[in-house]
Each structure stands twice: as C-alpha cells, then as structure tokens.
mmCIF file of C-alpha atoms in Angstrom:
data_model
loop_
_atom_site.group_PDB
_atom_site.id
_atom_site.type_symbol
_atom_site.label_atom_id
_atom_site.label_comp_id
_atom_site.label_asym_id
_atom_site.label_seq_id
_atom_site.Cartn_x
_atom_site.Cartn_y
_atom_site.Cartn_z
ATOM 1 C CA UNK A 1 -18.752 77.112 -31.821
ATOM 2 C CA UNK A 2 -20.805 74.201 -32.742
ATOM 3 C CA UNK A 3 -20.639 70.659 -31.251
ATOM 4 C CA UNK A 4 -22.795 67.817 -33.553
ATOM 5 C CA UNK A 5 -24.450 65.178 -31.655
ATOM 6 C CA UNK A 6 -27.015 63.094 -33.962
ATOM 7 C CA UNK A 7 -25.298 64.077 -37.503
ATOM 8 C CA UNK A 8 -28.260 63.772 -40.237
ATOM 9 C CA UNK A 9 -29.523 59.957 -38.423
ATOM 10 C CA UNK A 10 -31.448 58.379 -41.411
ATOM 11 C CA UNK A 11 -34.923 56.639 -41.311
ATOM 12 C CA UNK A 12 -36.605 54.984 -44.106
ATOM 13 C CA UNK A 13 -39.806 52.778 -44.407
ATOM 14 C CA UNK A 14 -41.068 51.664 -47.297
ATOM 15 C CA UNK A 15 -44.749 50.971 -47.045
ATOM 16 C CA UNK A 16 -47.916 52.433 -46.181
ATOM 17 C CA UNK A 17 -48.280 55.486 -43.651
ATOM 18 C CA UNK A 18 -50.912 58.126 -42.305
ATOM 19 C CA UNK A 19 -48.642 60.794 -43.749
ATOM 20 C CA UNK A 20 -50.991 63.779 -42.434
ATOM 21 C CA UNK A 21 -50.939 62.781 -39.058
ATOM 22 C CA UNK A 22 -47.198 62.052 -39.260
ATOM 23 C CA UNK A 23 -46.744 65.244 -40.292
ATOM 24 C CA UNK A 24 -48.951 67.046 -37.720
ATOM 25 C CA UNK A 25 -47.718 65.005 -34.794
ATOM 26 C CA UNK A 26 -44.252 65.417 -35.533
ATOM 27 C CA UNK A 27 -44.433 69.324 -35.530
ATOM 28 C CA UNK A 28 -46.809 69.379 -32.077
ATOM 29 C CA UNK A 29 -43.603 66.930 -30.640
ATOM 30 C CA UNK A 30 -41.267 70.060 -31.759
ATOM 31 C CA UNK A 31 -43.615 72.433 -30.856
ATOM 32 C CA UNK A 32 -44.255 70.976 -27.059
ATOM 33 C CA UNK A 33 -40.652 70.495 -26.868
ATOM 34 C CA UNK A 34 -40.182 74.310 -26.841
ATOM 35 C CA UNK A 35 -38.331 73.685 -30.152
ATOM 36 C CA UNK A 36 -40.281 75.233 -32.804
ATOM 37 C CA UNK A 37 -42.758 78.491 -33.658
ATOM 38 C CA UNK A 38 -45.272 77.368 -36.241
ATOM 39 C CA UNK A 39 -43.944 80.782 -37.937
ATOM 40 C CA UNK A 40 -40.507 80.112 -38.033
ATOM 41 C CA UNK A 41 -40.273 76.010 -38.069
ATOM 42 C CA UNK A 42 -40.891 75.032 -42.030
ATOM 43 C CA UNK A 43 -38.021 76.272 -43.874
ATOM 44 C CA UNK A 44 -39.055 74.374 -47.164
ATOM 45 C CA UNK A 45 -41.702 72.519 -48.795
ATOM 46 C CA UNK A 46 -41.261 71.397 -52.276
ATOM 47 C CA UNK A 47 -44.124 69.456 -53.504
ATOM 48 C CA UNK A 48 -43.620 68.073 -57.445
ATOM 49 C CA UNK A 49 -45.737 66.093 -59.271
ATOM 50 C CA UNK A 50 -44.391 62.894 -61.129
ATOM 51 C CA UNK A 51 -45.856 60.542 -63.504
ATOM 52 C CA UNK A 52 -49.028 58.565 -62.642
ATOM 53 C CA UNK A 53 -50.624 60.236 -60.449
ATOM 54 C CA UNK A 54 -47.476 60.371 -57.804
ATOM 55 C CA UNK A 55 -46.197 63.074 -56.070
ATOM 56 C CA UNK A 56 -42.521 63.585 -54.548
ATOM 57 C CA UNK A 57 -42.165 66.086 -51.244
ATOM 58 C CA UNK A 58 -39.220 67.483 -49.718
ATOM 59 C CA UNK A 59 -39.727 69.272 -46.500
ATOM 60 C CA UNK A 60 -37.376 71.059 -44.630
ATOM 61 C CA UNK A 61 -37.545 71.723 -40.388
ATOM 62 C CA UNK A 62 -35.139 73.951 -38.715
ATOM 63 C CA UNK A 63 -36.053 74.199 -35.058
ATOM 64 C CA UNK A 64 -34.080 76.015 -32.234
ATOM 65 C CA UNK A 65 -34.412 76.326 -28.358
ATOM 66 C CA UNK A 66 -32.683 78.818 -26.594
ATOM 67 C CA UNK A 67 -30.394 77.039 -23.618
ATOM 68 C CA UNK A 68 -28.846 79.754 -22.056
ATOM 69 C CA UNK A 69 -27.460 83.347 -23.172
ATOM 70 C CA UNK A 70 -24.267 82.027 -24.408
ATOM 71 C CA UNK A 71 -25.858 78.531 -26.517
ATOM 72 C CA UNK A 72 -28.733 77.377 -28.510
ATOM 73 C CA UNK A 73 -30.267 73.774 -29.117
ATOM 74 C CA UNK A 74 -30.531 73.189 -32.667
ATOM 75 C CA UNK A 75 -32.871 69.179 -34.151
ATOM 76 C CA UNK A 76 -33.077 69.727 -37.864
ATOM 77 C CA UNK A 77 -35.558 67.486 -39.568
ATOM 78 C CA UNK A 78 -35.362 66.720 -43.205
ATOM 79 C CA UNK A 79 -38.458 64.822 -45.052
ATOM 80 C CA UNK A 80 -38.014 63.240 -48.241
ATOM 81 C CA UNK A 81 -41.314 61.461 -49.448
ATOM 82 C CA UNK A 82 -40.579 59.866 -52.775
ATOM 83 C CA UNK A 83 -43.752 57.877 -54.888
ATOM 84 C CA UNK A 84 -46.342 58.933 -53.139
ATOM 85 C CA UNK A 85 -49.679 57.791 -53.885
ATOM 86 C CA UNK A 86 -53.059 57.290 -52.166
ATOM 87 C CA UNK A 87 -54.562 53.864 -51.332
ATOM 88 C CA UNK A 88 -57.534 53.555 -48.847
ATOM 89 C CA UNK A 89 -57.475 51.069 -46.359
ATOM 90 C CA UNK A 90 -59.735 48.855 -44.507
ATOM 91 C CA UNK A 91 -59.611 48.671 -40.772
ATOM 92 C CA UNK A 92 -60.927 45.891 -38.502
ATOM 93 C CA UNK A 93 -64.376 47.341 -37.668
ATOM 94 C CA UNK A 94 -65.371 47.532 -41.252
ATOM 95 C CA UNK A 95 -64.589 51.647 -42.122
ATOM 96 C CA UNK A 96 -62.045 52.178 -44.602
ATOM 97 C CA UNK A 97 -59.461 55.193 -44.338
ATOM 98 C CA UNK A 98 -57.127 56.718 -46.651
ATOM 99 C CA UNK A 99 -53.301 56.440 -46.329
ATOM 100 C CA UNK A 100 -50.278 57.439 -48.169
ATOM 101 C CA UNK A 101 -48.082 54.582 -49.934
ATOM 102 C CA UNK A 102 -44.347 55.867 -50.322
ATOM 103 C CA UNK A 103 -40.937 55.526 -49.700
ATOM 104 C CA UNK A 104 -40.689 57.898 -46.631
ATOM 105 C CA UNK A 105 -36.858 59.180 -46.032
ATOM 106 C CA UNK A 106 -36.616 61.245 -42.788
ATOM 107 C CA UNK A 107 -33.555 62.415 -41.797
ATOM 108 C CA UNK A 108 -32.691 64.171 -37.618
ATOM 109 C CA UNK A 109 -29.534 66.058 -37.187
ATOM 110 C CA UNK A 110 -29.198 68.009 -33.744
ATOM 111 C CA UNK A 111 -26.259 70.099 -32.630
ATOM 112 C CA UNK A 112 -25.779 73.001 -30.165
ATOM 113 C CA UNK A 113 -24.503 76.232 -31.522
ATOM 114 C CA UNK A 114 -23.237 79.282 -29.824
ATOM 115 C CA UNK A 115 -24.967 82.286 -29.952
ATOM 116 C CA UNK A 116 -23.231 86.164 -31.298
ATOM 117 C CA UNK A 117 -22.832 87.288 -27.277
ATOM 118 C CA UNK A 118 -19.994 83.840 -26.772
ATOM 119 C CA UNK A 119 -18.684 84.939 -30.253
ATOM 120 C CA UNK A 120 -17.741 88.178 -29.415
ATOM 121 C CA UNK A 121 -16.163 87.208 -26.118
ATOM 122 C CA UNK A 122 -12.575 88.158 -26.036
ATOM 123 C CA UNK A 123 -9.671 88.034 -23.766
ATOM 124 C CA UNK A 124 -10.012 87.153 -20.186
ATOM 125 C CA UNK A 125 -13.693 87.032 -20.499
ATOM 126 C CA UNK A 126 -13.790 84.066 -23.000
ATOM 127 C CA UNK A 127 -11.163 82.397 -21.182
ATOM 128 C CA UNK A 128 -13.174 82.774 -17.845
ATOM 129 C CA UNK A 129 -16.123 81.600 -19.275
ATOM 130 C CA UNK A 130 -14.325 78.678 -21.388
ATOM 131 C CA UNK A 131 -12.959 77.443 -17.351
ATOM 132 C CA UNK A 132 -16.190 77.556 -15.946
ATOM 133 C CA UNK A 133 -18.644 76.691 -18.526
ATOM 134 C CA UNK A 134 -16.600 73.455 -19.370
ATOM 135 C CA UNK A 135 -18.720 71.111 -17.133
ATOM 136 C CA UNK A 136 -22.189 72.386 -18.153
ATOM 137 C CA UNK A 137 -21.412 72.117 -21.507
ATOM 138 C CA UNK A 138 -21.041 68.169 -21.364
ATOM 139 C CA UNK A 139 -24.846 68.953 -19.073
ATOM 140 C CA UNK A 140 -26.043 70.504 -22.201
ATOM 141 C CA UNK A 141 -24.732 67.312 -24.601
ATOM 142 C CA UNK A 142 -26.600 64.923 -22.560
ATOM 143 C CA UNK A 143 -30.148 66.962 -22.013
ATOM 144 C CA UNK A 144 -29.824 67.713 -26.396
ATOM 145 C CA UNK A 145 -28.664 63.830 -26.901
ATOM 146 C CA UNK A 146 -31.695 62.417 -24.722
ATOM 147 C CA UNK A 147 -34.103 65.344 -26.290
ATOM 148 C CA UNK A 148 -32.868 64.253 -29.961
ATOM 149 C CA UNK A 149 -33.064 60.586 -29.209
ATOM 150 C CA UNK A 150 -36.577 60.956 -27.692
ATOM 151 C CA UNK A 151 -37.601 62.591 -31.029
ATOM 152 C CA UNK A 152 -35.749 60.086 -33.126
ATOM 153 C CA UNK A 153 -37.739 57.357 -31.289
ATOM 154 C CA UNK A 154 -40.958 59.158 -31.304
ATOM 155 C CA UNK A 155 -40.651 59.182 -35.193
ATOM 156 C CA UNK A 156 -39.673 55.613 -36.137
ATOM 157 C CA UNK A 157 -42.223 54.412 -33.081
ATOM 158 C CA UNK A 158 -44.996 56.511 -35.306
ATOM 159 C CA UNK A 159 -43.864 54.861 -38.469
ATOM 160 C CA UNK A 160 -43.900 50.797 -37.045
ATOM 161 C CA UNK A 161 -39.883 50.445 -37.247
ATOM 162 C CA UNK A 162 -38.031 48.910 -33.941
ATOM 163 C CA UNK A 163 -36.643 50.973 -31.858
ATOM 164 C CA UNK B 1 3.247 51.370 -37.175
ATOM 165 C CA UNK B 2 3.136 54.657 -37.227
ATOM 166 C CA UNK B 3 -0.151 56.005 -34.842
ATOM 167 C CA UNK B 4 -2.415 58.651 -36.795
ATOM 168 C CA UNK B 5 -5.402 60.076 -35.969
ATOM 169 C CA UNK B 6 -7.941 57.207 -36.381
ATOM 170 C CA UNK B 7 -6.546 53.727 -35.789
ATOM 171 C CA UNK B 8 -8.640 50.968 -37.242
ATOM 172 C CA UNK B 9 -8.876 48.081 -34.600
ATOM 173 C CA UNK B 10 -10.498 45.373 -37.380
ATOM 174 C CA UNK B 11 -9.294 43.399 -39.388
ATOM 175 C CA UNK B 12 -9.806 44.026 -42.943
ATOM 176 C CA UNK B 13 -13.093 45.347 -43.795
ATOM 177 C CA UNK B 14 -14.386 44.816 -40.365
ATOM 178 C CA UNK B 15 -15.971 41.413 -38.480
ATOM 179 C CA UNK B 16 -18.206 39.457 -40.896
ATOM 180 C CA UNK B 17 -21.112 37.845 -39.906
ATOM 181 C CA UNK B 18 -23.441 35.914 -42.262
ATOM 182 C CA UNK B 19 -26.373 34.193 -40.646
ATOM 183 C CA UNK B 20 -28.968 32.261 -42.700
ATOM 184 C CA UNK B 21 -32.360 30.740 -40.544
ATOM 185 C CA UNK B 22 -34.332 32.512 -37.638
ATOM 186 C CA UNK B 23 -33.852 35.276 -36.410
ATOM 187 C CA UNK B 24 -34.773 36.950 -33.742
ATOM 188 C CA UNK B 25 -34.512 40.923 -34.812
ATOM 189 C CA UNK B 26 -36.075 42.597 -32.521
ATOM 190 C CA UNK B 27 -34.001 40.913 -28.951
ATOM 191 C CA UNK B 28 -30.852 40.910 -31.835
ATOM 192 C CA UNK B 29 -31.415 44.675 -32.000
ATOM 193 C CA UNK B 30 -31.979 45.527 -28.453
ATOM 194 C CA UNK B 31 -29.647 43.545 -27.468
ATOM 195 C CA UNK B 32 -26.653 45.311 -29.524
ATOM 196 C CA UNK B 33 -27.924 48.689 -27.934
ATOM 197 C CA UNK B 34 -28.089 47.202 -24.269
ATOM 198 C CA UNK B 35 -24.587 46.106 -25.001
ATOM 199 C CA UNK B 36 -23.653 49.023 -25.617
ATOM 200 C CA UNK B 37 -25.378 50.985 -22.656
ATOM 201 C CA UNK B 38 -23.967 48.829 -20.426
ATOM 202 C CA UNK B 39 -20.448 49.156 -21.856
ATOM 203 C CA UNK B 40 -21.158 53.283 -21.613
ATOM 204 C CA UNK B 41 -21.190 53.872 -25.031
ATOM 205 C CA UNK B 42 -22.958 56.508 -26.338
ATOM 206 C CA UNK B 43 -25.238 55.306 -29.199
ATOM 207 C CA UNK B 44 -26.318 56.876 -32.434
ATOM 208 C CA UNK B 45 -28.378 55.085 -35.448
ATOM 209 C CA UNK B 46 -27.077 56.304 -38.764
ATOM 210 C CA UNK B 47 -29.702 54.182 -40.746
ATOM 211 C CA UNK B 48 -32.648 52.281 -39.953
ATOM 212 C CA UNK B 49 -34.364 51.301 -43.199
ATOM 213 C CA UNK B 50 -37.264 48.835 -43.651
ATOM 214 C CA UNK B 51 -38.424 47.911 -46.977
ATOM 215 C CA UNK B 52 -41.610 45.803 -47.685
ATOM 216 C CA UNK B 53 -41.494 43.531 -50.214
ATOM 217 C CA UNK B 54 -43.317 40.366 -51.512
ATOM 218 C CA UNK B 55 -40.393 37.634 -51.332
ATOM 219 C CA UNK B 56 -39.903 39.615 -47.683
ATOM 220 C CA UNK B 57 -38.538 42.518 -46.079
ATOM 221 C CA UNK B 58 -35.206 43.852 -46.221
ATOM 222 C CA UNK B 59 -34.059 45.847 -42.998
ATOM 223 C CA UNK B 60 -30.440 47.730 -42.994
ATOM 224 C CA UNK B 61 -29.664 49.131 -40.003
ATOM 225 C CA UNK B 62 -26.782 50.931 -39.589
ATOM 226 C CA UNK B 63 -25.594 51.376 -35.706
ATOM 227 C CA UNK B 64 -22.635 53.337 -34.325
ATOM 228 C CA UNK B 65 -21.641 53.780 -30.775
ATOM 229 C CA UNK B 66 -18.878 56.037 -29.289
ATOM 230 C CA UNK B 67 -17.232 56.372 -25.685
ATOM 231 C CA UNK B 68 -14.328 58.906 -24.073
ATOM 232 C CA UNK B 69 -12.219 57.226 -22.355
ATOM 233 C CA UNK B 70 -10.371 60.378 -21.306
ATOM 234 C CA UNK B 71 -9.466 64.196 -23.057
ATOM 235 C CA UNK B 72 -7.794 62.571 -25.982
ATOM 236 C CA UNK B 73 -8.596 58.657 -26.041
ATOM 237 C CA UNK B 74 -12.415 58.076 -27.880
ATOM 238 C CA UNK B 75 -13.490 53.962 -28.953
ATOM 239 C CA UNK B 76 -15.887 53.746 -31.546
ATOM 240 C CA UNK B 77 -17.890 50.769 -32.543
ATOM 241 C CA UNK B 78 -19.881 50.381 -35.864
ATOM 242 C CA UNK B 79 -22.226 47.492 -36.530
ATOM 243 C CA UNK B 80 -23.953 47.158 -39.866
ATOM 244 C CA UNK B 81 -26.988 44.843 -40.719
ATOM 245 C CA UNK B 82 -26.325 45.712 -43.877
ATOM 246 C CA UNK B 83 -29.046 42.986 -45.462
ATOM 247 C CA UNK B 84 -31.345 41.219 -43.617
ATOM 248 C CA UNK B 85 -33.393 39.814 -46.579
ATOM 249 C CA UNK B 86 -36.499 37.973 -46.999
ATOM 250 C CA UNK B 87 -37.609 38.814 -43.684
ATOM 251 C CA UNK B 88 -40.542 36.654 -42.974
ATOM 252 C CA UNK B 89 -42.422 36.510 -39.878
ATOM 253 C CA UNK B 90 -42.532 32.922 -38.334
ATOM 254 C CA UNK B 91 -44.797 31.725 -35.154
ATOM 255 C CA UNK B 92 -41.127 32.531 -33.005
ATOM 256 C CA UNK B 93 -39.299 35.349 -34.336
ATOM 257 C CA UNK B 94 -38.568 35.902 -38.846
ATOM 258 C CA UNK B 95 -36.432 33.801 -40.771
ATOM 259 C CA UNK B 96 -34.188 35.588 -43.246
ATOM 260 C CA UNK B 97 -30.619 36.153 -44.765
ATOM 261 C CA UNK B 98 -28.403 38.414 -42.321
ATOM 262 C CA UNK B 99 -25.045 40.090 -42.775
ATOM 263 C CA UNK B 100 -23.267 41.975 -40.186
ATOM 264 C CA UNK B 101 -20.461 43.684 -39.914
ATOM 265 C CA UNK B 102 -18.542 44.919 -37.169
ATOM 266 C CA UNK B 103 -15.541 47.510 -37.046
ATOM 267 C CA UNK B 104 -13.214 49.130 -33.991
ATOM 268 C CA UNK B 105 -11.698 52.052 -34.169
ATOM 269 C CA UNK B 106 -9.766 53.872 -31.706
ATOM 270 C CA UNK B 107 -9.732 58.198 -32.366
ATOM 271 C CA UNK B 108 -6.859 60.163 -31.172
ATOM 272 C CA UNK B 109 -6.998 63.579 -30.066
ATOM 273 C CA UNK B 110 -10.836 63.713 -30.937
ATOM 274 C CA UNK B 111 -11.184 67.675 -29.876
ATOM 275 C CA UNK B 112 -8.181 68.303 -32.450
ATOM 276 C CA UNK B 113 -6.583 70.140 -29.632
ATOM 277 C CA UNK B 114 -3.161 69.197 -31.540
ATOM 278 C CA UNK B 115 -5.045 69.940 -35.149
ATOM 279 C CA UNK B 116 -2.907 72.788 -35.291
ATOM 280 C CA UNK B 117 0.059 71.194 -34.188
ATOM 281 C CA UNK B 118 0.611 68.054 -36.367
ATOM 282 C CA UNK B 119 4.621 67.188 -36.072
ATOM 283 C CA UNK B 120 3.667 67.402 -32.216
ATOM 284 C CA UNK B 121 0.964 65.260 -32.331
ATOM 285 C CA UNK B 122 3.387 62.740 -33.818
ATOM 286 C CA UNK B 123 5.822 63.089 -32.168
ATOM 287 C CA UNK B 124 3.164 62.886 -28.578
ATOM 288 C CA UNK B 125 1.830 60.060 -30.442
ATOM 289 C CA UNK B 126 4.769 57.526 -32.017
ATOM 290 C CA UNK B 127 6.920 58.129 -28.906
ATOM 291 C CA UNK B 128 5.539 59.409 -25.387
ATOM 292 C CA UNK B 129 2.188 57.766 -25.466
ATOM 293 C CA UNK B 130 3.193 54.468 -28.130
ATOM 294 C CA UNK B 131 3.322 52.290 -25.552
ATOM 295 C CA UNK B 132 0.308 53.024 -23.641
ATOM 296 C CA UNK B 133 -2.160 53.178 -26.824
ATOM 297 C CA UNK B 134 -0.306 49.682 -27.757
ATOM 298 C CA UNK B 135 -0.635 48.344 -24.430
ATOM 299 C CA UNK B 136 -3.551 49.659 -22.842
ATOM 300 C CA UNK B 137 -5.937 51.533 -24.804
ATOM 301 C CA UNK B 138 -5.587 49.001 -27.933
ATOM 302 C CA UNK B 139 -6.515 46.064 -25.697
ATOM 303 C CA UNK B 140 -8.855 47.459 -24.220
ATOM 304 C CA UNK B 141 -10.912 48.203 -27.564
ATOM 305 C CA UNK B 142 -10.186 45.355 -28.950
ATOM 306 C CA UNK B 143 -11.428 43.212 -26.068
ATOM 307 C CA UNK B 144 -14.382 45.205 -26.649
ATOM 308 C CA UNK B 145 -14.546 44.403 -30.045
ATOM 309 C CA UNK B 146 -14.815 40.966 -30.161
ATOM 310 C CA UNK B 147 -16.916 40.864 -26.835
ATOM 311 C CA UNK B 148 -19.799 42.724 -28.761
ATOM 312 C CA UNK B 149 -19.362 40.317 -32.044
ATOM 313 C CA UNK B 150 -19.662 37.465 -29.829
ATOM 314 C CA UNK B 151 -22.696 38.535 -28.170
ATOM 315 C CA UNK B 152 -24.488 39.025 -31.378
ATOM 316 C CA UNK B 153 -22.930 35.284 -32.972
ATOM 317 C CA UNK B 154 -24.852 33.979 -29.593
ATOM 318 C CA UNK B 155 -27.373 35.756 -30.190
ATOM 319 C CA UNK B 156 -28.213 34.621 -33.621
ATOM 320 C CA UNK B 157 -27.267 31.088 -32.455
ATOM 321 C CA UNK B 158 -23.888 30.645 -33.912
ATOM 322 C CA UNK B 159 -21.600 28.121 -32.197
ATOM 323 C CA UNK B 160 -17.981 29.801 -31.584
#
C-alpha cells in the first residue's frame, strides 16, 4: 500500500547558487530529520562533462524513516543541475567567493509505503488492523505532509525563491 | 450530463487572468496560499520556477490545492502563473506581464472504492447521488471557484 502526498513538486532557479553548501545542507536537513544514513541516502550521482568548460549533474536521494512496524515515510529528492559553470563573486566586505552558475532543477516527492509485515496480513488480522489503523493513518498524512513541506521550504528558502 | 469520475467545474480552459503593470508577487503569492488555508485546502506546489534574465525575470508557478469534503466528495483547485515576464523590481513591489489561470474540479470516488465496480459507480453516480453533486457539492465548488479568482483580480488591482 502506498499513499502519495507531494508527487515529484518541481523547483527551478536559474541563476547563481553556493551549490556545495546546498548540497551539504540539504543532506544534514535529511539526515537530522531521521530520514537518511549517509550510507544508504545517495542512490545516484551522474556527473558529465559538456562543452566549454560546463558540467551537467544528476543526483538521486532516496530517504526513508521508519513510522511504525506496519509503515514507512518515504521524501525522494531528485537534483538536476544543467550548465554548470564557476563564476567567483564579490561580497560586500571586499572578499570574493566562488559560486556555481546553473539552471538548478530539484524535484521532492514524499509518500508513505507499507512495510512486508502489513503485506502479509491476511484474513481477520488485516481487516482488524485496516478498522483500527484507519484514523492514524490520516495522523501519519499530516506529520509526512508538514515534514515534506518543511523540506520543500527549507530548499527554495536556501535557493532565494518565495515561499 | 452524464457524472464521471473527475468533473471539470471551469469553463473552457480554466479562468483567465492577464494582468499588465505592478505587481505585487510576493502578498499575490501568499495570499493565494492563505486563501487556501483558510478555505482548508490542502496545498501542494507543482512548479515554482524563477528564471533571471536581462529584459527581467520570468517566474511560473504552478499551485494546486485539494480538500475532502467527505469519503467520496474531493474539490481541487489549480492556479497557474504560467508567465510572469519581465519581472522588474520597482521602489513598491515589480512591474511585469502576468497570466493566470484558474481551474475547478470536483473528483468522485477519489479512494476508487467503486474502481472495481464501474456500472455501479454510474449508476450511484447519474441517479442516487445526481441531484446532490448538482445541487450541493457543484455549488459549493464553484462558489469557491470564483471566490479565489476574485481575490487574486483584487489583488492585482483589477476592477470587477
């Protein structure tokens, strides 16, 4: 059993970015959430190099938190950085610091998923369980939909688009 | 009319809104989602893109926004800023080129509880519950409809 809640919500700036810290902050927010294992997290990372002097990157995030016995919280993150290229910067007290300039595509999908032990109810068990579970289910939807919203926020917030 | 599974409440291709002088984004875009909260919607963003550019920025954001009314009744509103061009920041707010659009739609039997049971569904549909989706329910999201596209004409300054 699955139940979608954001489905594959799409943000995209065009412009200038600390990509390394975007990157590192956005894994610490998974990883403080209880969502991710620095093992387990990165499911892909494609890096390919394109003509003058770009680079394209596709990275892949697959994070889980375990709810209960019976179902897991699931916030994918997919991160499509297309053009990228370095340009340096110069702040307002005079030092100069180096940034990425790309189209940034980052894409949140989070869902909870049941786990083998609810799949392999049967009978009068699973029909017990489908009675009295029922309410915290709909508990579960709105603790994942805040969670996945928070994140959601916390990324576009980090990139300069209104939230 | 027959009743199917997703009833579109708009007319056409949706509510069209095309707004050319200064805008305020940013209260335009919080407003739409406090709208929403306080209409107990449930919101989700299915694009926010923001693309610099010389002449200006362009900005499409793509908002959606669901509610249950009950086991088998679910409204959903869409609104698309599908352009707001030449974004240009002014001492007040930006001035720029917006187009919105804004679409109802009214989803029946959203668990697919009946998925399995379609002339039932039709028959539940067309005949026992006709009336009340006509009466009730359709108002109701309509109402809602064009409540939420004439918050954002106010918003943007537009004289109804």
């Amino acid at each position: 059993m699955r139940i979608d809640l954001l489905k594959k919500e799409k943000i995209k700036w065009e412009g200038i970015t600390d990509f390394r810290e975007l990157y590192k902050y956005l894994k610490l927010w998974l990883e403080d959430n209880g969502y991710a294992d620095e093992r387990t997290l990165e499911k892909s990372y494609i890096q390919r190099a394109k003509p003058e002097g770009q680079t394209q990157l596709e990275i892949v995030w697959k994070s889980k938190k375990k709810r209960s016995e019976f179902f897991d919280y699931h916030i994918d993150t997919t991160i499509l950085v297309l053009r990228m290229s370095n340009v340096e910067i110069q702040l307002e007290d005079g030092s100069k610091r180096k940034m990425k300039k790309a189209t940034f595509e980052i894409r949140v999908a989070s869902y909870i998923q049941s786990t083998k032990k609810w799949d392999q109810l049967k009978g009068l068990q699973k029909l017990y369980h489908e009675f009295f579970i029922r309410k915290r289910i709909d508990l579960y939807i709105e603790q994942l939909y805040n969670k996945s919203r928070s994140y959601h926020s916390y990324i576009k917030k980090f990139l300069g688009i209104r939230d | 009319m027959v009743l199917t599974r997703e009833l579109k409440i708009h007319p056409s291709r949706g509510i069209r809104i095309t707004y050319h002088g200064v805008i305020e984004i940013d209260s335009l875009y919080k407003g739409i989602k406090e709208w929403f909260n306080e209409n107990r919607y449930d919101y989700f963003e299915k694009e926010n893109t923001e693309k610099n550019r010389p002449e200006g920025n362009l900005l499409i954001i793509k908002m959606r926004a669901e509610k249950e009314i009950d086991d088998y009744v679910r409204f959903r509103l869409e609104v698309d800023m599908n352009e707001i061009l030449r974004v240009k920041k002014l001492k007040k707010g930006y001035s720029g080129e917006a187009r919105i659009i804004v679409r109802g739609f009214m989803d029946l039997d959203y668990r697919g509880n009946w998925k399995s049971l379609p002339f039932l569904f039709y028959l539940y549909n067309n005949i026992i519950l006709k009336k009340k989706i006509q009466g009730y329910y359709w108002g109701k999201i309509y109402d809602e409809m064009m409540d939420l596209s004439s918050f954002i004409k106010s918003t943007l300054g537009i004289i109804e």
